[in-house]
Coordinates of C-alpha atoms in Angstrom, one line a residue:
Chain A
M11 CA 22.0 -21.7 3.6
E12 CA 21.6 -24.6 5.9
I13 CA 19.0 -25.6 8.5
K14 CA 21.1 -24.3 11.3
D15 CA 21.2 -20.8 9.6
I16 CA 17.4 -20.8 9.5
E17 CA 17.4 -21.8 13.2
K18 CA 19.7 -19.0 14.1
L19 CA 17.6 -16.5 12.1
A20 CA 14.3 -17.7 13.7
E21 CA 15.9 -17.3 17.1
L22 CA 17.0 -13.7 16.2
A23 CA 13.6 -12.9 14.8
R24 CA 11.9 -14.4 17.9
I25 CA 9.7 -16.9 16.0
E26 CA 9.2 -20.5 17.2
M27 CA 9.3 -22.8 14.2
S28 CA 8.6 -26.5 13.7
Q29 CA 11.2 -28.7 11.9
Q30 CA 8.8 -28.9 8.9
E31 CA 8.5 -25.2 8.7
K32 CA 12.3 -24.7 8.9
E33 CA 12.7 -27.1 6.0
K34 CA 10.1 -25.3 3.9
I35 CA 11.5 -21.9 4.6
L36 CA 15.0 -23.2 3.7
G37 CA 13.8 -24.1 0.2
E38 CA 12.0 -20.8 -0.2
M39 CA 15.1 -18.8 0.9
D40 CA 17.2 -20.5 -1.7
S41 CA 14.9 -19.5 -4.4
I42 CA 14.4 -15.9 -3.1
L43 CA 18.2 -15.4 -2.6
G44 CA 18.8 -16.8 -6.1
F45 CA 16.5 -14.0 -7.3
I46 CA 17.9 -11.1 -5.3
D47 CA 21.5 -12.2 -5.9
Q48 CA 21.3 -10.6 -9.3
I49 CA 22.2 -7.3 -7.7
Q50 CA 25.7 -8.6 -7.2
G51 CA 26.1 -8.0 -10.9
A52 CA 25.3 -4.3 -10.6
K53 CA 28.2 -1.8 -10.9
V54 CA 27.9 0.3 -7.8
D55 CA 30.4 1.5 -5.3
I56 CA 29.2 1.1 -1.7
N57 CA 32.0 3.2 -0.4
G58 CA 31.8 6.1 -2.8
R59 CA 28.4 7.4 -1.7
E60 CA 27.3 10.9 -1.1
A61 CA 25.1 12.1 1.7
G62 CA 21.6 12.7 0.4
E63 CA 19.6 15.8 1.0
V64 CA 20.3 17.0 4.5
R65 CA 17.8 19.0 6.6
N66 CA 16.7 19.0 10.2
I67 CA 13.6 16.9 10.5
M68 CA 13.4 17.3 14.3
R69 CA 10.8 19.6 15.8
E70 CA 10.5 21.1 19.3
D71 CA 8.8 18.6 21.6
G72 CA 6.6 21.4 22.9
D73 CA 3.1 21.4 24.1
P74 CA 3.0 18.0 25.8
H75 CA -0.3 16.4 26.8
E76 CA -1.0 16.1 30.5
S77 CA 0.7 13.0 32.0
G78 CA -1.5 9.9 32.1
K79 CA -4.1 11.2 29.7
Y80 CA -3.9 8.2 27.4
T81 CA -2.7 5.6 29.9
K82 CA -6.1 4.0 30.3
D83 CA -6.8 3.7 26.6
I84 CA -3.4 2.3 25.9
L85 CA -3.4 -0.2 28.7
K86 CA -6.9 -1.4 27.5
G87 CA -5.1 -3.0 24.5
A88 CA -2.4 -4.7 26.6
P89 CA -2.9 -8.5 27.2
K90 CA -1.7 -8.3 30.9
T91 CA -1.6 -5.3 33.1
R92 CA -1.1 -4.5 36.8
D93 CA -1.4 -1.1 38.6
G94 CA -1.0 1.0 35.5
Y95 CA 1.9 -1.1 34.0
V96 CA 2.0 -3.9 31.4
E97 CA 3.0 -7.1 33.0
V98 CA 5.5 -9.7 31.6
K99 CA 7.1 -12.9 32.8
K100 CA 10.5 -12.9 34.4
I101 CA 13.4 -12.2 32.0
L102 CA 16.2 -14.2 33.6
Chain B
M262 CA -36.3 6.4 -1.1
T263 CA -34.8 7.7 -4.4
K264 CA -33.1 4.9 -6.3
I265 CA -29.4 5.9 -6.6
N266 CA -27.4 4.7 -9.7
L267 CA -24.1 3.8 -8.1
T268 CA -22.4 2.7 -11.3
D269 CA -22.1 6.1 -12.8
L270 CA -21.6 8.0 -9.6
T271 CA -18.5 10.1 -8.9
I272 CA -17.6 12.3 -6.0
R273 CA -18.5 15.5 -7.8
K274 CA -21.8 14.0 -9.1
A275 CA -22.7 12.8 -5.6
H276 CA -21.8 16.2 -4.1
E277 CA -24.0 18.0 -6.6
A278 CA -26.9 15.6 -6.0
M279 CA -26.7 16.0 -2.2
K280 CA -26.4 19.7 -2.6
T281 CA -29.5 20.0 -4.7
G282 CA -31.3 17.5 -2.6
D283 CA -31.7 14.6 -5.1
F284 CA -30.7 12.3 -2.3
S285 CA -29.4 12.7 1.2
A286 CA -26.0 11.5 2.6
R287 CA -28.0 9.1 4.7
E288 CA -29.7 7.6 1.6
L289 CA -26.4 7.4 -0.2
T290 CA -24.7 5.6 2.7
Q291 CA -27.6 3.3 3.1
T292 CA -27.5 2.4 -0.6
Y293 CA -23.9 1.4 -0.3
L294 CA -24.5 -0.6 2.9
N295 CA -27.3 -2.5 1.1
K296 CA -24.9 -3.2 -1.8
I297 CA -22.2 -4.4 0.6
T298 CA -24.7 -6.8 2.3
E299 CA -25.6 -8.2 -1.1
V300 CA -22.1 -8.7 -2.6
N301 CA -19.6 -8.8 0.2
P302 CA -20.3 -12.3 1.4
N303 CA -18.9 -13.7 -1.8
L304 CA -16.2 -11.1 -2.7
N305 CA -14.9 -10.5 0.9
A306 CA -13.7 -6.9 0.3
Y307 CA -14.7 -5.7 3.8
L308 CA -13.4 -7.3 7.0
H309 CA -15.5 -5.1 9.3
L310 CA -18.3 -2.6 8.9
F311 CA -18.0 0.4 11.2
D312 CA -20.9 1.3 13.5
G313 CA -20.7 5.1 13.0
A314 CA -21.4 5.4 9.2
L315 CA -25.1 6.4 9.3
K316 CA -24.4 8.8 12.2
Q317 CA -21.6 10.4 10.1
A318 CA -24.0 10.6 7.2
D319 CA -26.6 12.5 9.3
E320 CA -23.8 14.9 10.3
A321 CA -23.1 15.4 6.6
D322 CA -26.7 16.1 5.9
K323 CA -26.6 18.8 8.6
R324 CA -23.6 20.4 6.8
F325 CA -25.5 20.4 3.5
K326 CA -28.3 22.2 5.2
D327 CA -26.2 24.8 7.0
G328 CA -24.0 25.4 3.9
T329 CA -20.7 24.2 5.3
A330 CA -20.5 21.0 3.1
E331 CA -17.2 20.4 1.3
L332 CA -16.6 18.2 -1.7
L333 CA -16.0 15.1 0.5
T334 CA -18.9 15.7 2.9
G335 CA -21.2 12.7 2.9
I336 CA -19.0 10.7 0.6
P337 CA -18.9 7.0 1.6
M338 CA -15.4 5.6 1.8
A339 CA -13.7 2.3 2.6
I340 CA -10.5 2.3 4.5
K341 CA -7.7 -0.3 4.3
N342 CA -7.6 -2.1 7.6
N343 CA -4.0 -1.1 8.3
I344 CA -5.0 2.6 8.7
C345 CA -6.1 3.5 12.3
I346 CA -9.6 4.8 13.0
K347 CA -10.1 5.5 16.7
G348 CA -12.1 2.8 18.4
E349 CA -12.4 0.5 15.4
I350 CA -10.8 -3.0 15.0
T351 CA -7.6 -2.5 13.0
T352 CA -6.1 -5.9 12.2
A353 CA -3.8 -5.3 9.1
A354 CA -5.4 -8.7 8.2
S355 CA -3.2 -10.4 10.7
K356 CA -4.1 -12.8 13.5
I357 CA -1.6 -11.0 15.7
L358 CA -3.9 -7.9 15.8
E359 CA -7.2 -9.8 15.7
N360 CA -8.7 -7.8 18.6
Y361 CA -6.8 -4.6 18.3
R362 CA -8.8 -1.4 18.5
A363 CA -7.0 1.7 17.3
I364 CA -6.6 4.3 20.0
Y365 CA -6.2 7.2 17.7
D366 CA -7.1 8.5 14.2
A367 CA -4.4 8.4 11.5
T368 CA -3.7 11.9 10.1
V369 CA -5.4 11.0 6.8
I370 CA -8.5 10.0 8.7
E371 CA -8.5 13.1 10.8
K372 CA -8.4 15.2 7.6
L373 CA -11.2 13.2 5.9
R374 CA -13.2 13.4 9.1
K375 CA -12.9 17.2 9.1
A376 CA -14.1 17.2 5.5
G377 CA -17.1 15.2 6.5
A378 CA -16.4 11.9 4.7
V379 CA -18.3 8.8 5.8
F380 CA -16.3 5.7 6.8
L381 CA -18.1 2.5 5.9
G382 CA -15.7 -0.1 7.0
G383 CA -12.2 -1.6 7.1
T384 CA -11.1 -3.6 4.0
N385 CA -9.2 -6.8 3.5
M386 CA -5.6 -7.0 2.5
D387 CA -2.5 -9.2 2.5
E388 CA -1.3 -9.5 6.1
F389 CA 0.6 -6.3 7.0
A390 CA 0.3 -5.4 3.3
M391 CA 2.7 -8.1 2.2
G392 CA 1.6 -9.7 -1.0
G393 CA 0.1 -9.2 -4.4
S394 CA -3.2 -11.1 -4.2
T395 CA -4.8 -10.8 -0.7
E396 CA -4.3 -14.5 -0.4
N397 CA -2.0 -13.7 2.6
S398 CA -4.8 -12.3 4.6
A399 CA -5.6 -14.3 7.8
Y400 CA -9.3 -13.7 7.0
G401 CA -9.6 -15.2 3.5
V402 CA -9.0 -14.0 -0.1
T403 CA -10.7 -11.0 -1.7
K404 CA -12.1 -12.2 -5.0
N405 CA -12.1 -10.3 -8.3
P406 CA -15.5 -8.9 -9.2
Y407 CA -14.9 -9.6 -12.9
D408 CA -14.2 -13.3 -12.2
D409 CA -14.6 -14.7 -8.7
T410 CA -12.2 -17.5 -9.4
R411 CA -9.4 -14.9 -9.7
V412 CA -7.6 -12.7 -7.2
S413 CA -8.2 -9.0 -6.8
G414 CA -4.5 -8.3 -6.6
G415 CA -2.9 -6.9 -3.5
S416 CA -2.1 -5.9 -1.1
S417 CA -5.0 -3.3 -1.1
G418 CA -7.3 -5.8 -2.8
G419 CA -10.2 -5.1 -0.4
S420 CA -10.0 -1.3 -0.9
V421 CA -10.0 -1.8 -4.7
V422 CA -12.8 -4.3 -4.8
A423 CA -14.9 -2.2 -2.5
V424 CA -14.8 0.5 -5.2
A425 CA -15.1 -1.9 -8.2
M426 CA -18.1 -3.7 -6.8
D427 CA -19.9 -0.4 -6.0
G428 CA -19.4 -1.1 -2.3
S429 CA -18.0 2.4 -1.7
L430 CA -17.5 5.5 -3.8
A431 CA -13.8 5.7 -3.1
S432 CA -11.3 4.2 -0.7
L433 CA -7.9 4.5 0.9
G434 CA -5.1 2.0 0.3
T435 CA -1.4 1.8 1.1
D436 CA 1.3 1.3 -1.5
T437 CA 4.8 -0.1 -0.6
G438 CA 5.7 -1.7 -3.9
G439 CA 2.5 -1.5 -6.0
S440 CA -0.2 -2.3 -3.4
I441 CA -2.6 0.3 -4.7
R442 CA -1.7 0.2 -8.4
Q443 CA -1.5 -3.5 -9.1
P444 CA -5.0 -4.4 -7.7
S445 CA -6.3 -1.3 -9.5
S446 CA -5.0 -2.8 -12.7
F447 CA -6.7 -6.2 -11.9
C448 CA -10.0 -4.6 -11.1
G449 CA -10.3 -1.6 -13.4
T450 CA -10.0 1.2 -10.9
V451 CA -7.8 4.3 -10.7
G452 CA -5.1 4.2 -8.0
L453 CA -2.5 6.8 -6.9
K454 CA 0.8 6.2 -5.2
T455 CA 1.8 9.6 -3.9
T456 CA 5.3 11.1 -3.8
Y457 CA 7.1 9.8 -0.8
G458 CA 6.5 12.3 2.0
R459 CA 3.5 14.0 0.4
V460 CA 1.0 12.2 2.6
S461 CA 1.5 11.5 6.3
R462 CA 2.0 7.9 7.3
Y463 CA 1.0 8.6 10.9
G464 CA -1.5 6.0 11.9
A465 CA -0.7 3.6 9.1
I466 CA 0.6 0.3 10.4
A467 CA 4.2 0.4 9.1
M468 CA 5.6 -2.2 6.7
G469 CA 8.5 -0.7 4.8
S470 CA 8.9 2.8 6.3
S471 CA 11.1 4.3 3.5
L472 CA 8.6 3.0 0.9
D473 CA 5.0 3.1 2.4
Q474 CA 2.5 5.8 1.2
I475 CA -1.2 6.1 1.7
G476 CA -3.2 6.9 -1.4
P477 CA -6.7 6.9 -3.0
V478 CA -8.5 4.3 -5.0
T479 CA -11.3 5.7 -7.1
K480 CA -13.4 5.3 -10.3
N481 CA -11.8 8.2 -12.1
V482 CA -8.9 10.6 -12.0
A483 CA -10.8 13.6 -10.8
D484 CA -11.9 11.7 -7.7
A485 CA -8.4 10.7 -6.9
E486 CA -7.3 14.3 -7.2
I487 CA -10.1 15.4 -4.8
I488 CA -9.0 12.9 -2.1
F489 CA -5.3 13.6 -2.6
D490 CA -6.0 17.4 -2.1
C491 CA -7.7 16.5 1.2
I492 CA -5.1 14.1 2.7
K493 CA -1.8 15.6 1.5
G494 CA 0.4 17.8 3.6
D495 CA 3.1 18.2 6.1
D496 CA 2.5 16.6 9.5
D497 CA 4.2 17.1 12.9
M498 CA 3.6 13.5 13.6
D499 CA 5.5 12.1 10.6
S500 CA 9.0 13.5 10.2
T501 CA 9.3 12.1 6.7
T502 CA 6.6 14.4 5.3
I503 CA 7.8 17.2 3.0
P504 CA 7.6 20.6 4.6
E505 CA 5.2 22.9 2.7
N506 CA 8.1 25.4 1.9
L507 CA 9.9 22.7 0.0
I508 CA 6.9 21.7 -2.2
K509 CA 7.5 22.6 -5.8
E510 CA 4.4 23.1 -8.0
L511 CA 5.5 21.5 -11.3
K512 CA 4.5 23.1 -14.5
V513 CA 1.8 21.1 -16.4
K514 CA 2.2 21.1 -20.2
E515 CA -0.8 20.5 -22.4
K516 CA 1.2 18.2 -24.8
M517 CA 3.6 16.0 -22.9
T518 CA 6.7 14.0 -23.8
I519 CA 6.1 10.4 -22.6
G520 CA 9.1 8.1 -22.1
I521 CA 8.9 4.4 -22.7
P522 CA 11.6 2.2 -21.2
R523 CA 11.2 -0.6 -23.8
H524 CA 14.4 -2.3 -22.7
F525 CA 12.6 -3.1 -19.5
M526 CA 9.6 -4.9 -21.2
K527 CA 11.3 -7.9 -22.8
E528 CA 10.5 -11.0 -20.8
G529 CA 7.6 -12.4 -18.8
I530 CA 4.9 -10.0 -20.0
D531 CA 1.6 -11.3 -21.2
E532 CA 1.0 -10.8 -24.9
D533 CA -2.4 -9.2 -24.4
V534 CA -0.9 -6.8 -21.9
M535 CA 1.7 -5.7 -24.4
K536 CA -0.9 -5.3 -27.2
N537 CA -3.1 -3.2 -24.9
F538 CA 0.0 -1.2 -23.9
D539 CA 0.9 -0.4 -27.6
E540 CA -2.8 0.6 -28.2
S541 CA -2.6 2.9 -25.2
I542 CA 0.5 4.5 -26.7
E543 CA -1.3 5.1 -30.0
K544 CA -4.2 6.7 -28.1
L545 CA -1.8 9.0 -26.3
K546 CA -0.2 9.9 -29.6
S547 CA -3.6 10.7 -31.1
L548 CA -4.2 13.0 -28.2
G549 CA -1.1 15.0 -29.3
H550 CA 1.5 13.7 -26.9
V551 CA 5.0 12.8 -28.0
I552 CA 6.3 9.3 -27.4
K553 CA 10.0 8.7 -26.8
D554 CA 12.0 5.6 -26.2
I555 CA 14.2 6.0 -23.1
E556 CA 16.7 4.0 -21.1
I557 CA 16.7 3.8 -17.3
P558 CA 19.9 1.9 -16.8
N559 CA 19.4 0.2 -13.4
I560 CA 15.7 -0.3 -13.5
D561 CA 16.2 -4.0 -14.1
Y562 CA 17.6 -4.2 -10.6
A563 CA 14.6 -2.4 -8.9
L564 CA 12.7 -5.5 -7.9
A565 CA 15.7 -7.4 -6.5
T566 CA 16.8 -4.3 -4.6
Y567 CA 13.2 -3.9 -3.3
Y568 CA 13.2 -7.5 -2.0
I569 CA 16.3 -6.6 0.2
I570 CA 15.3 -3.2 1.5
M571 CA 11.6 -3.9 2.1
P572 CA 12.1 -7.2 4.2
A573 CA 14.9 -5.5 6.1
E574 CA 12.4 -2.8 7.1
V575 CA 9.7 -5.4 7.7
S576 CA 11.8 -7.4 10.1
T577 CA 12.5 -4.2 12.0
N578 CA 8.9 -2.8 12.0
L579 CA 7.3 -6.1 12.9
S580 CA 9.5 -6.6 16.0
R581 CA 7.0 -4.5 17.9
F582 CA 4.4 -7.3 17.8
D583 CA 5.4 -9.4 20.8
G584 CA 2.3 -9.9 22.9
V585 CA 3.3 -7.3 25.5
R586 CA 1.6 -4.0 24.7
F587 CA -1.2 -4.9 22.3
G588 CA -2.6 -7.6 20.1
L589 CA -2.4 -11.4 20.5
Y590 CA -0.7 -12.9 23.5
K591 CA 0.1 -16.6 23.6
D592 CA 0.8 -17.8 27.1
G593 CA 2.7 -21.0 28.0
G594 CA 6.3 -20.0 27.9
E595 CA 8.6 -20.4 30.9
N596 CA 9.9 -16.8 30.5
L597 CA 9.4 -13.7 28.5
L598 CA 11.5 -14.8 25.6
Q599 CA 9.5 -18.0 25.1
D600 CA 6.3 -15.9 25.3
Y601 CA 7.6 -13.7 22.5
M602 CA 8.5 -16.8 20.4
K603 CA 5.1 -18.5 20.9
T604 CA 3.1 -15.3 20.4
R605 CA 4.9 -14.5 17.1
A606 CA 4.7 -18.1 15.9
E607 CA 1.0 -18.1 16.5
G608 CA 0.3 -14.6 15.2
F609 CA 2.2 -14.2 12.0
G610 CA 1.2 -16.0 8.7
P611 CA 3.7 -17.6 6.3
E612 CA 4.5 -14.6 4.1
A613 CA 5.2 -12.3 7.2
R614 CA 7.5 -15.0 8.6
R615 CA 9.3 -15.4 5.3
R616 CA 10.0 -11.7 5.0
I617 CA 11.0 -11.3 8.7
I618 CA 13.5 -14.2 8.2
L619 CA 14.8 -12.7 4.9
G620 CA 15.1 -9.3 6.4
T621 CA 16.9 -10.6 9.5
Y622 CA 19.3 -12.4 7.1
V623 CA 20.1 -9.4 4.8
L624 CA 20.7 -7.3 7.9
S625 CA 22.9 -9.8 9.8
A626 CA 26.6 -9.4 10.3
G627 CA 28.5 -10.9 7.4
Y628 CA 25.7 -10.4 4.8
Y629 CA 24.9 -6.7 5.5
D630 CA 27.5 -5.3 3.0
A631 CA 26.6 -7.7 0.2
Y632 CA 22.8 -7.2 0.5
Y633 CA 21.5 -4.2 2.5
D634 CA 24.4 -1.8 2.0
K635 CA 24.6 -2.7 -1.7
A636 CA 20.9 -2.3 -2.1
T637 CA 20.8 1.1 -0.5
A638 CA 23.7 2.3 -2.7
L639 CA 21.9 0.9 -5.8
R640 CA 18.8 2.8 -4.7
E641 CA 20.7 6.1 -4.8
V642 CA 21.9 5.3 -8.3
M643 CA 18.4 4.5 -9.4
K644 CA 17.2 7.9 -8.1
K645 CA 19.9 9.6 -10.3
D646 CA 18.8 7.5 -13.2
F647 CA 15.2 8.7 -12.8
T648 CA 16.3 12.3 -12.3
K649 CA 18.2 12.0 -15.6
A650 CA 15.2 10.4 -17.4
F651 CA 12.9 13.2 -16.3
E652 CA 15.3 15.8 -17.9
E653 CA 14.2 14.3 -21.2
V654 CA 10.5 13.4 -20.6
D655 CA 7.6 14.7 -18.5
I656 CA 6.1 11.2 -17.9
I657 CA 7.4 7.6 -17.8
L658 CA 4.9 5.0 -19.0
T659 CA 4.7 1.3 -18.4
P660 CA 2.0 -1.3 -18.1
T661 CA 0.8 -1.4 -14.4
A662 CA 1.1 -5.2 -14.1
P663 CA 2.7 -7.8 -16.3
T664 CA -0.5 -10.0 -16.5
P665 CA -4.2 -9.6 -16.0
A666 CA -5.6 -11.0 -12.7
F667 CA -4.4 -14.5 -12.1
K668 CA -6.3 -17.5 -10.6
I669 CA -6.7 -17.9 -6.9
G670 CA -4.0 -20.4 -5.8
E671 CA -2.0 -20.1 -9.1
K672 CA 1.1 -18.4 -7.5
S673 CA 0.6 -19.0 -3.8
D674 CA 3.2 -21.7 -3.6
D675 CA 5.9 -19.8 -5.5
P676 CA 7.0 -16.6 -3.7
V677 CA 9.3 -15.4 -6.5
Q678 CA 6.5 -15.7 -9.1
M679 CA 4.2 -13.7 -6.8
Y680 CA 6.9 -11.0 -6.3
L681 CA 7.3 -10.6 -10.1
S682 CA 3.8 -9.2 -10.3
D683 CA 5.2 -5.9 -8.9
I684 CA 7.9 -5.7 -11.5
F685 CA 6.6 -2.4 -13.0
T686 CA 5.4 -0.8 -9.8
V687 CA 8.2 -1.1 -7.3
S688 CA 10.6 1.4 -8.9
A689 CA 8.3 4.3 -8.1
N690 CA 8.5 3.3 -4.4
M691 CA 12.3 2.7 -4.6
V692 CA 13.0 6.2 -5.9
G693 CA 9.9 8.0 -4.3
V694 CA 8.2 9.4 -7.4
P695 CA 4.4 9.5 -7.7
A696 CA 2.6 7.0 -10.0
L697 CA -0.9 6.8 -11.2
A698 CA -2.5 3.5 -12.4
V699 CA -5.5 3.9 -14.8
P700 CA -7.6 1.4 -16.6
S701 CA -6.7 0.9 -20.2
G702 CA -9.1 -1.7 -21.5
F703 CA -9.9 -5.4 -21.2
T704 CA -8.8 -8.8 -22.3
E705 CA -10.7 -12.0 -22.4
R706 CA -9.9 -15.1 -20.3
D707 CA -12.3 -18.1 -20.0
S708 CA -14.9 -16.0 -21.8
K709 CA -14.7 -13.4 -19.0
Q710 CA -13.6 -9.8 -19.5
L711 CA -10.6 -8.9 -17.3
P712 CA -9.4 -5.3 -16.9
L713 CA -5.9 -4.1 -17.8
G714 CA -4.1 -1.0 -16.8
I715 CA -1.2 1.4 -17.5
Q716 CA 0.9 3.3 -15.1
F717 CA 2.1 6.9 -15.5
M718 CA 5.1 8.0 -13.4
A719 CA 6.0 11.7 -12.9
P720 CA 8.9 13.5 -11.2
W721 CA 8.8 14.0 -7.4
M722 CA 5.8 16.2 -6.4
G723 CA 4.4 15.9 -9.9
E724 CA 0.9 14.6 -8.9
N725 CA -0.6 17.5 -10.9
I726 CA 1.1 16.2 -14.0
L727 CA -0.3 12.7 -13.4
F728 CA -3.9 14.1 -12.9
E729 CA -3.6 16.0 -16.2
I730 CA -2.4 13.1 -18.3
G731 CA -4.7 10.6 -16.6
K732 CA -7.8 12.7 -17.2
D733 CA -6.7 13.2 -20.8
F734 CA -6.2 9.5 -21.3
L735 CA -9.6 8.6 -19.8
G736 CA -11.4 11.4 -21.6
E737 CA -12.4 13.2 -18.4
K738 CA -11.6 16.7 -19.8

C-alpha cells in the first residue's frame, strides 16, 4: 500500500485526513494486512460454495403507522431542518 | 433505611427480599445510585445516569403490592450505551453521537421494561463497540475494579464494571467478537454471547451486523439465564431473528463430553492462564464430565477472517453517520461532500477510522475476491468444522482471553496486539454459536488479584446446555 491508496480509501470513506494521519494509517494498514493475509494460506474454494439455509425472511408490511407520526421526533435530532425536511448544502 | 448487602445479592435473592418486604425496589435502586456516586468517578463505568430510575422503582414497588411482580421487576440494570432507550442520550461512546437522544426503545429494552426492570444508566464502551479495552471511548477509559491501573477489557467494559463494582445488579452488553466475554474474564463476571438470531438487535447501534448480539452480564449463571429468558425471541423488527418454529430445544445431559481444541492453544497464551485452564479442566472432570481432545481444523484462521468481515460491515454500517439526519454536524464545507468529510473527520476516533479504511479496502474492486469473498467462504467452512466437532462433544472449552487484564496504555499503539486479545472469543461470532464466559479463579500481578475466566461454547440454540454446565462449574446447583 502507498500513500495514494490511503488517500483514495479516505475519499471513498468520506473522511478528511491530515498528511500525518495518512502516514500513520499507512503503517498500521501494513501491519494489519500482514496479519489478515494469513488467510491466503487457507485451502478454500471461493467458487465451489453452496447456498446456505434458505428461507423467506420478509414479512408483510402491514399495519403502517399514520403518516407523520414520528416526523417531529426524528427531525428533532437532525442538525439542520426546514419545513419538515432535513436541509443540506448543494450537491453540485 | 435497611442496609442492603450488594456483594452477595443476586436477582433471585433481590426478588425474594422485595417480595417479603425486606427492602423496597426504591431502596434497592437508591443503594445502587449511592454506590455509583461513590465509585464511578474513578472507574468511569457509567457515561450517563438516567433520570427515570427512581420512578421506575416506584412502579416496581406497586407491582410487588398488587401481586403482578415478575422476576426482573425492580431489578436495577445498566445498559451499554449503544442500545437505544427512548429519550436518553445514546452515544455509542462516539463524539459523532454526542448529543443523540434515542427516539425509540430497542426490543430488548421494551421487553425488560415490560418485566419491570429499572434502568440506572448508560455504560461506557469502546467507540461503536470497536476494541478490547474501552480505551477507544471518546469519554475516557473504564478502569478495572481489581486494579485501577489496568483496563476493564472491552468493548462492553462499562457494563461489566458496573456489575463488578456493585454499581448495578446486572447489565446488558453487546458482543461482536468477544465484547461481553473478554471484559467478563478481566473483571470476574459471567457474560453470555447468545446464538446469532436468538435476541433481537433492533435498537442496538450496528457494528458488524452478521456478528453482533446483545447479551447479559451478571454475577452468576442463574441471573444470566433469567435475563436471557426475558430478552430472547423472534422480532418483526429484526429479520435475522430465528422464528420460534425453528427453535430447537437441545437435550441437556447431566454428564457432558467437553472438547478441548489443544492445537489452538500453543502460542501467545499467558502461563497463569494455561495453568488456571488446566485446573478448570480437572474440576470439570471431578464433577463427572468427560474431557476429550478435539481438532477444529480452520479455527486458526478465525481471527484473521473476523478482521476482514467485521471491518467490511463496519465501513458499511458507519456510512450512515454523515451529519445530515442525526448526531454531530461540522459546518464549513463548500458543498455537501465536504460537509460529510469534515463531519466524519471530527466525529470518528482513530480505531473507527482505521476499521472504516480497512473495510473499504477489503471491499474495493481488485481486492474483494482475495479478502472479503475468501473470508466469507472460509466462514462457511468454519461453520462445517464446528458442526462436525459438535457431533463428538456437547461443549467446546477454551480460556476466555489469552491474558489477564493488561495495563492501561500497554497495547493502545499496536492494533494487532489488541486484536489478539479476542483470539478465543471471535470464532463463536464467526459461526454464530452461543458462548458463556464464567470466572475461573485469580492470578496475582503487582501484588493484586486479577480474575481469569473460561469459555464454554455450545451448538446453535444450546444456551440451556451452557447454563447447565456453567452452574455446575460455579457450584450454583
